[in-house]
Coordinates of C-alpha atoms and ligand atoms in Angstrom, one line a residue:
M1 CA 0.0 0.0 0.0
Q2 CA 1.3 3.5 -0.8
S3 CA 1.2 6.3 1.6
G4 CA -1.9 8.4 1.2
P5 CA -2.9 11.9 2.0
H6 CA -3.9 10.9 5.5
N7 CA -0.5 9.6 6.6
D8 CA 1.2 12.5 5.0
L9 CA -0.8 14.8 7.3
L10 CA 0.0 12.7 10.3
N11 CA 3.7 12.7 9.5
A12 CA 3.7 16.5 8.9
D13 CA 1.9 17.0 12.2
L14 CA 4.3 14.8 14.2
L15 CA 7.3 16.5 12.7
R16 CA 5.9 19.9 13.5
Q17 CA 5.2 18.9 17.1
A18 CA 8.6 17.4 17.4
R19 CA 10.4 20.5 16.1
Q20 CA 8.4 22.6 18.6
L21 CA 9.3 20.3 21.5
D22 CA 13.0 20.3 20.4
N23 CA 12.9 24.1 20.4
E24 CA 11.5 24.2 23.9
D25 CA 13.9 21.5 25.2
P26 CA 16.4 22.9 27.7
L27 CA 18.7 19.8 27.1
A28 CA 18.6 19.9 23.3
S29 CA 22.1 21.2 22.9
W30 CA 23.6 18.2 24.8
R31 CA 23.1 16.2 21.6
E32 CA 26.1 18.1 20.1
Q33 CA 28.3 16.6 22.9
F34 CA 27.9 13.2 21.3
H35 CA 28.9 11.6 18.0
I36 CA 25.7 10.6 16.3
P37 CA 26.4 7.9 13.6
T38 CA 25.9 9.6 10.3
G39 CA 22.5 9.1 8.6
S40 CA 21.0 7.2 11.6
Y41 CA 18.1 7.5 14.0
Y42 CA 19.8 5.9 16.9
F43 CA 17.6 4.1 19.5
T44 CA 20.0 1.6 20.9
G45 CA 21.6 3.7 23.7
N46 CA 20.3 0.9 25.9
S47 CA 22.8 -1.4 24.2
L48 CA 25.8 0.8 23.5
G49 CA 25.7 4.5 24.4
L50 CA 27.1 7.0 21.9
Q51 CA 30.6 8.4 22.1
P52 CA 31.0 11.6 24.1
V53 CA 32.8 14.2 22.0
G54 CA 35.3 14.8 24.8
A55 CA 36.3 11.2 25.1
E56 CA 38.9 11.1 22.3
Q57 CA 41.0 13.9 23.6
M58 CA 41.0 12.4 27.1
I59 CA 42.2 9.0 25.8
V60 CA 44.9 10.7 23.7
E61 CA 46.0 12.5 26.9
E62 CA 46.4 9.2 28.8
L63 CA 48.4 7.7 25.9
E64 CA 50.6 10.9 25.9
D65 CA 51.2 10.6 29.6
W66 CA 52.1 7.0 29.3
R67 CA 54.5 7.8 26.5
K68 CA 56.0 10.6 28.5
F69 CA 56.1 9.1 32.0
G70 CA 56.1 5.4 31.7
V71 CA 55.4 3.9 35.2
E72 CA 55.7 7.3 36.8
G73 CA 52.4 8.2 35.1
H74 CA 50.8 6.5 38.1
F75 CA 51.6 9.6 40.0
K76 CA 52.7 12.2 37.4
S77 CA 50.0 12.0 34.8
R78 CA 47.2 14.7 34.6
R79 CA 44.7 12.2 36.1
P80 CA 47.0 10.0 38.2
W81 CA 46.4 6.4 37.5
V82 CA 47.1 5.3 41.0
N83 CA 43.7 6.5 42.1
Y84 CA 42.0 6.7 38.7
H85 CA 38.9 4.9 39.9
E86 CA 38.4 7.5 42.6
Q87 CA 37.9 10.1 39.8
L88 CA 34.7 8.3 38.8
T89 CA 33.3 8.0 42.3
E90 CA 31.5 11.3 42.4
G91 CA 29.7 10.7 39.1
L92 CA 28.8 7.2 40.0
A93 CA 27.5 8.2 43.4
L94 CA 25.2 10.7 41.6
I95 CA 24.0 8.1 39.2
A96 CA 23.3 5.6 41.9
G97 CA 21.9 7.9 44.6
A98 CA 24.7 6.8 46.9
Q99 CA 27.3 8.1 49.3
P100 CA 30.8 8.2 47.6
S101 CA 32.1 5.4 49.8
E102 CA 29.2 3.2 48.6
V103 CA 30.3 3.0 44.9
V104 CA 33.3 2.0 42.9
A105 CA 34.2 1.6 39.2
M106 CA 35.8 -1.8 38.6
N107 CA 35.8 -4.9 36.4
T108 CA 32.8 -5.5 34.2
L109 CA 29.2 -6.1 35.0
T110 CA 28.9 -9.9 35.3
V111 CA 32.1 -10.1 37.2
N112 CA 30.8 -7.5 39.7
L113 CA 27.5 -9.5 40.0
H114 CA 29.5 -12.6 40.9
L115 CA 31.7 -10.7 43.4
L116 CA 28.7 -9.2 45.1
L117 CA 26.8 -12.5 45.2
I118 CA 29.8 -14.1 46.9
S119 CA 29.3 -11.6 49.7
F120 CA 25.6 -11.3 49.8
F121 CA 24.3 -14.7 48.8
R122 CA 25.4 -16.7 51.8
P123 CA 23.1 -19.7 52.0
A124 CA 23.1 -21.3 55.4
G125 CA 20.8 -23.8 57.1
K126 CA 17.4 -23.8 55.5
R127 CA 18.0 -20.3 54.0
T128 CA 19.2 -21.4 50.6
Q129 CA 17.1 -19.8 47.9
L130 CA 18.2 -17.2 45.4
M131 CA 15.4 -15.2 43.6
I132 CA 15.7 -13.7 40.1
E133 CA 13.1 -12.7 37.6
K134 CA 12.0 -15.1 34.9
G135 CA 13.4 -14.0 31.5
A136 CA 16.4 -12.3 33.2
F137 CA 19.3 -11.4 31.0
P138 CA 21.1 -14.6 30.2
S139 CA 24.4 -13.6 31.9
D140 CA 22.5 -12.9 35.1
R141 CA 20.8 -16.3 35.0
Y142 CA 24.1 -18.0 34.3
A143 CA 25.6 -16.2 37.2
A144 CA 22.8 -17.2 39.5
L145 CA 23.0 -20.9 38.4
S146 CA 26.7 -21.1 38.9
Q147 CA 26.5 -19.3 42.3
L148 CA 24.1 -22.0 43.5
Q149 CA 26.4 -24.7 42.2
L150 CA 29.3 -23.1 43.9
H151 CA 27.4 -23.7 47.2
G152 CA 26.5 -27.2 46.2
L153 CA 22.9 -26.3 45.8
D154 CA 20.5 -27.6 43.1
P155 CA 19.1 -24.8 41.0
A156 CA 16.0 -26.8 40.4
V157 CA 15.3 -26.5 44.1
D158 CA 16.9 -23.2 45.1
L159 CA 16.5 -20.9 42.1
I160 CA 13.3 -19.0 42.3
E161 CA 12.3 -17.3 39.0
I162 CA 9.4 -15.0 39.5
A163 CA 7.2 -14.7 36.4
P164 CA 4.4 -12.4 35.4
R165 CA 0.8 -13.6 35.7
P166 CA -0.5 -15.6 32.7
G167 CA -1.3 -13.3 29.9
E168 CA 0.7 -10.4 31.4
H169 CA 4.2 -9.2 30.3
T170 CA 5.4 -7.5 33.4
L171 CA 5.6 -8.2 37.1
R172 CA 3.3 -6.7 39.7
T173 CA 5.1 -5.4 42.7
E174 CA 2.5 -7.0 45.0
D175 CA 3.2 -10.4 43.4
I176 CA 7.0 -10.0 43.9
E177 CA 6.3 -9.1 47.6
A178 CA 4.0 -12.0 48.0
R179 CA 6.5 -14.4 46.5
I180 CA 9.2 -13.1 48.8
A181 CA 6.9 -13.5 51.8
E182 CA 6.1 -17.0 50.6
A183 CA 9.7 -18.0 50.4
G184 CA 10.2 -16.5 53.9
D185 CA 13.1 -17.8 55.8
R186 CA 14.2 -20.0 52.9
L187 CA 15.1 -16.9 50.9
A188 CA 18.7 -16.0 51.2
C189 CA 18.9 -13.3 48.5
C190 CA 16.8 -11.5 46.0
A191 CA 18.7 -10.3 42.9
L192 CA 16.4 -8.7 40.3
S193 CA 17.0 -6.1 37.5
G194 CA 16.3 -2.5 38.2
V195 CA 14.9 -2.0 34.7
Q196 CA 14.2 -5.3 32.9
Y197 CA 16.2 -5.4 29.7
Y198 CA 13.4 -7.0 27.6
T199 CA 10.2 -5.4 28.8
G200 CA 11.7 -2.1 30.0
Q201 CA 9.8 -2.4 33.3
L202 CA 11.2 -0.4 36.1
F203 CA 10.9 -2.2 39.4
D204 CA 10.0 -0.6 42.7
M205 CA 13.4 -1.3 44.2
Q206 CA 12.5 0.3 47.6
R207 CA 9.4 -1.9 48.1
I208 CA 11.2 -5.1 46.9
T209 CA 14.1 -4.4 49.2
T210 CA 11.8 -3.8 52.2
A211 CA 10.0 -7.1 51.4
A212 CA 13.3 -9.0 51.2
H213 CA 14.6 -7.5 54.4
A214 CA 11.3 -8.4 56.2
V215 CA 12.1 -12.1 55.7
G216 CA 15.7 -11.7 56.6
A217 CA 17.1 -11.9 53.0
T218 CA 19.6 -9.6 51.3
C219 CA 18.5 -7.7 48.2
G220 CA 20.5 -6.4 45.3
F221 CA 19.9 -5.2 41.7
D222 CA 21.4 -5.4 38.3
L223 CA 21.1 -1.8 37.1
A224 CA 22.5 -2.4 33.6
H225 CA 19.4 -0.8 32.1
A226 CA 18.7 1.6 35.0
A227 CA 22.0 3.4 35.6
G228 CA 21.9 6.7 33.8
N229 CA 18.3 6.0 32.6
V230 CA 16.2 6.6 35.8
P231 CA 17.0 8.4 39.0
L232 CA 18.2 6.0 41.7
Q233 CA 18.3 6.3 45.5
L234 CA 20.1 3.1 46.4
H235 CA 21.2 4.4 49.8
D236 CA 17.8 5.6 50.9
W237 CA 16.1 2.5 49.5
N238 CA 18.4 0.4 51.7
V239 CA 19.5 -1.8 48.8
D240 CA 22.3 -4.1 50.0
F241 CA 24.3 -4.3 46.7
A242 CA 24.0 -3.4 43.1
C243 CA 26.1 -3.4 39.9
W244 CA 25.8 -2.0 36.4
C245 CA 27.8 -1.7 33.2
G246 CA 29.2 1.6 32.0
Y247 CA 28.6 1.2 28.2
K248 CA 24.8 1.4 28.0
Y249 CA 23.1 4.6 29.2
L250 CA 26.4 5.7 30.7
N251 CA 28.2 6.0 27.3
G252 CA 31.5 4.8 28.6
G253 CA 32.4 2.8 25.5
P254 CA 32.4 -0.9 24.6
G255 CA 33.5 -3.2 27.4
C256 CA 34.4 -0.3 29.7
A257 CA 34.6 -0.5 33.5
A258 CA 31.4 -1.3 35.4
G259 CA 30.0 0.1 38.6
A260 CA 29.3 -1.5 42.0
F261 CA 27.4 -0.4 45.1
V262 CA 27.6 -1.7 48.6
H263 CA 25.4 -0.1 51.2
A264 CA 27.3 1.8 54.0
R265 CA 25.7 -0.4 56.6
H266 CA 27.8 -3.3 55.5
H267 CA 31.1 -1.4 55.4
G268 CA 32.2 -2.2 58.9
D269 CA 31.1 -5.8 58.8
P270 CA 34.2 -8.1 59.3
E271 CA 32.0 -11.2 58.8
L272 CA 31.3 -10.3 55.2
L273 CA 33.2 -12.7 53.0
R274 CA 34.7 -11.4 49.8
L275 CA 37.1 -12.5 47.1
A276 CA 40.0 -10.2 47.8
G277 CA 42.7 -8.6 45.8
W278 CA 45.4 -6.0 46.5
W279 CA 43.5 -3.1 45.2
G280 CA 40.8 -3.6 47.8
H281 CA 43.5 -3.3 50.6
N282 CA 43.9 -0.3 52.8
A283 CA 44.9 2.3 50.2
E284 CA 47.5 4.0 52.4
R285 CA 49.3 0.7 53.0
R286 CA 48.8 -0.9 49.7
F287 CA 52.4 -0.6 48.6
K288 CA 53.7 -1.9 51.8
M289 CA 53.0 -5.3 50.4
E290 CA 51.6 -6.7 53.6
P291 CA 50.6 -10.3 53.8
E292 CA 47.3 -9.8 55.7
F293 CA 44.3 -8.3 53.8
E294 CA 42.7 -5.3 55.4
P295 CA 39.8 -4.1 53.2
I296 CA 39.1 -0.5 52.5
A297 CA 35.8 0.3 54.3
G298 CA 33.4 0.8 51.4
A299 CA 32.7 -0.5 48.0
A300 CA 36.3 0.2 47.0
G301 CA 37.2 -2.7 49.3
W302 CA 35.8 -5.1 46.7
Q303 CA 38.3 -4.1 44.1
M304 CA 40.7 -6.8 43.1
S305 CA 43.0 -5.2 40.5
N306 CA 44.4 -1.8 39.7
A307 CA 42.2 0.4 37.6
P308 CA 41.9 -0.3 33.8
V309 CA 42.7 3.3 33.0
L310 CA 42.0 3.2 29.2
N311 CA 38.8 1.4 29.9
M312 CA 37.7 4.2 32.3
T313 CA 38.6 7.3 30.4
A314 CA 35.5 7.6 28.1
L315 CA 33.3 6.8 31.1
L316 CA 35.0 9.6 33.1
A317 CA 34.3 11.9 30.2
S318 CA 30.7 10.8 30.1
L319 CA 30.1 11.1 33.8
E320 CA 31.1 14.8 33.6
T321 CA 28.0 15.1 31.3
F322 CA 25.7 13.5 33.8
K323 CA 27.1 15.7 36.6
A324 CA 26.4 18.8 34.5
V325 CA 22.9 17.8 33.4
G326 CA 21.7 16.1 36.6
M327 CA 19.5 13.0 36.7
D328 CA 16.3 15.0 37.6
A329 CA 16.5 17.1 34.4
L330 CA 17.3 14.1 32.4
R331 CA 14.4 12.2 33.8
E332 CA 12.1 15.1 33.0
K333 CA 13.1 15.2 29.4
S334 CA 13.0 11.4 29.3
L335 CA 9.4 11.3 30.4
A336 CA 8.4 13.8 27.7
L337 CA 10.4 12.0 24.9
T338 CA 9.2 8.5 25.7
G339 CA 5.6 9.9 26.1
F340 CA 5.9 11.5 22.6
L341 CA 7.0 8.1 21.2
E342 CA 4.2 6.3 23.0
R343 CA 1.5 8.7 21.7
G344 CA 3.0 8.6 18.2
L345 CA 2.9 4.8 18.2
A346 CA -0.8 4.9 19.1
Q347 CA -1.4 7.4 16.2
V348 CA 0.5 5.3 13.7
A349 CA -1.4 2.2 14.8
E350 CA -4.7 4.1 14.3
A351 CA -3.7 5.5 11.0
T352 CA -2.6 2.1 9.6
G353 CA -5.2 -0.1 11.4
E354 CA -2.2 -2.2 12.7
H355 CA -1.8 -3.7 16.2
L356 CA 1.2 -2.2 17.9
E357 CA 1.4 -3.6 21.4
V358 CA 3.7 -2.0 24.0
L359 CA 5.0 -4.5 26.5
T360 CA 6.5 -1.8 28.7
P361 CA 4.2 -0.5 31.5
A362 CA 2.0 2.4 30.4
D363 CA 2.6 4.0 33.9
P364 CA 5.7 6.2 33.4
T365 CA 6.7 5.6 37.0
Q366 CA 7.2 1.9 36.1
R367 CA 9.5 2.5 33.1
G368 CA 12.6 4.3 32.0
C369 CA 13.1 5.6 28.4
Q370 CA 12.8 2.3 26.7
L371 CA 9.6 1.0 25.0
S372 CA 9.4 -2.6 23.8
V373 CA 6.9 -2.9 21.0
I374 CA 5.3 -5.9 19.3
A375 CA 4.3 -5.2 15.7
H376 CA 1.7 -8.0 15.5
G377 CA 1.5 -9.7 12.1
H378 CA 4.9 -8.5 11.1
G379 CA 8.3 -10.1 11.1
R380 CA 11.9 -9.4 10.3
R381 CA 11.0 -7.7 7.0
L382 CA 9.5 -4.7 8.8
F383 CA 12.6 -4.4 10.8
D384 CA 14.9 -4.6 7.8
H385 CA 12.9 -2.0 6.1
M386 CA 13.3 0.4 9.0
T387 CA 17.0 -0.4 9.2
S388 CA 17.4 0.4 5.5
K389 CA 15.9 3.8 6.2
G390 CA 18.4 4.6 9.0
V391 CA 16.6 3.4 12.1
V392 CA 19.0 1.7 14.5
A393 CA 16.8 -0.3 16.9
D394 CA 16.9 -3.7 18.5
W395 CA 15.0 -6.7 17.2
R396 CA 14.0 -9.8 19.2
E397 CA 12.1 -12.7 17.7
P398 CA 9.2 -13.0 17.1
A399 CA 8.6 -9.3 16.5
V400 CA 9.7 -7.3 19.5
I401 CA 11.3 -3.9 18.7
R402 CA 13.1 -2.3 21.6
L403 CA 13.4 1.4 21.3
A404 CA 15.4 3.6 23.7
P405 CA 15.0 7.3 23.0
V406 CA 17.9 8.6 25.2
P407 CA 17.3 12.1 26.6
L408 CA 20.9 13.1 26.5
Y409 CA 21.2 12.8 22.7
N410 CA 18.0 11.8 21.1
S411 CA 15.7 14.5 19.8
F412 CA 11.9 14.6 19.4
E413 CA 12.6 14.9 15.7
D414 CA 14.4 11.6 15.8
V415 CA 11.3 10.1 17.2
A416 CA 9.1 11.7 14.5
H417 CA 11.3 10.3 11.8
F418 CA 11.2 6.9 13.4
L419 CA 7.4 7.0 13.4
R420 CA 7.3 8.1 9.8
I421 CA 9.6 5.2 8.8
L422 CA 7.6 2.7 10.9
E423 CA 4.4 3.8 9.3
G424 CA 5.9 3.4 5.8
G425 CA 7.2 0.0 6.8
L426 CA 3.9 -1.2 8.1
R427 CA 2.1 -0.1 4.9
A428 CA 4.8 -1.7 2.7
D429 CA 4.7 -4.9 4.7
S430 CA 0.9 -5.5 4.7
Ligands
PLP1 C1 24.0 -5.7 29.3 C2 23.7 -6.6 30.4 C3 24.7 -7.5 30.8 C4 26.0 -7.6 30.1 O1 27.0 -8.1 30.9 P1 28.6 -7.8 30.7 O2 29.2 -8.5 31.9 O3 28.8 -6.3 30.7 O4 29.0 -8.3 29.4 C5 24.4 -8.3 31.9 N1 23.2 -8.2 32.5 C6 22.3 -7.4 32.1 C7 20.9 -7.3 32.8 C8 22.5 -6.5 31.0 O5 21.5 -5.7 30.6

C-alpha cells in the first residue's frame, strides 16, 4: 500500500510537534556533545551508548602521559592512574543515589555481580534460595545458576524465577512481595533487575528491598538498564548491593569499566566474605605489600586489581556530562520524549489499522526511556525496512522492537522520523 494523504498529514503534524518540542527542550544542545552515527536515527543507547565528544581527547592524553612518563604516570599524569577509579566516584554516586564510599568503578558487570553475590548470597541452614526474575538477561541467570552450584545447591530447588501472571508481560510489585513472603526464611537473596532489559519495566526497588529484608534476606539489583536512565536512590532505599555496566546509558564505550554499590551499613562488617585482591586493601598501606588483607571500608574494598585506565577514560568523560545535566533534568526530558514516542505509536497504529502492542508498562513511574513494542502480524521484513531507512533499533524474535530514546542525545525529531519510517514500513509490509 502506498502512503496516502492521511498519513502525509500525520507525518507532517508529528514532525511539526517534534520541532516545537525540540525548540523548547532545555537539554537539546547536549546532543552536540555526542557523536551521532551519520544518517541514523539511533535508538540503541540501551545497548551501546554513543561516544561523548570529549572522550577522544582524554584518551589521547592518557596515551601521551604513558609515552612521557612510563610507570611514573601512576603519580605524574594529569589524572594520576594510582587513584583513577576515585575520579569516577562522584559521578557514579550521583547516578546511583549513593554516598561516595558506597560506589566504585571496577571490572565488568557480570564479574561484579559474581563478586557481590559471593558476599551477599550466603546460603546457610534452611535459608538457601536465590530469587531472580524469569526471563532475566542470560548472563545474570548463568551467574545465579553457577553461584548456586558453587554452594553445592541444586538450581531446580533453590533458584526462584518469578514470572508475570499468565497473559501479562510485566511483574506486579505486590506479586513480587507475595513471592518473597512465601519464600520466607528459605530466601537468602533477591537479585532482580532495576529496569528489565526485555520489557523495559522499572521495578519498585524500595518496596522489593523492604520485602526481602522483612524475611531476613539480602536484596540487590542489576542496574545495567537503569543506571543513567532513571533516578536511583540506592542508599535511601536500603539496597544491599548493586552493579551496572558503563557502556549502555552511561556512554563509557564498549566493554568499559562497570560500577558496583555496597550499602554503607555493610562497610564495617568483618564477617562479610569477599574475594579479595590487593586493590581492595587499605589504600595508604597498599604498597607496603603486607601479607594480611585489610579491606578499604566501602565498595572500593571489593576491588581486586588496579584500575583499567584506558577502559575508564571515556566513562569519566561521560560522567562529567551526567554531573552537568543532573538526573532529575534528564528524567524530566525522558518522560516527555518517551511519552511522545508512545503517543506517536498509538497514532501510527490508528492510521494504519495495525496492532502495535507496547509490552512496557504504560505507567511512566514503572519504566525508563525504553519502550518494547510488538508489531503484530509482522516479522523481520518490517525491521529490515526500518534499518534500510536509517533506524538503529533492536529486534528480538518473534517481533519485538526495543526502542530507547535517550534524553541526552535523542531529539523529538528523531522520534518523529522513526514514526514516519515505521508507518511506511507497516504499509509496505501489509
Ligand atoms: C547488558 C547486560 C549485561 C552484560 O554483561 P557484561 O558483563 O557487561 O557483558 C548483563 N546483565 C544485564 C541485565 C544486562 O543488561
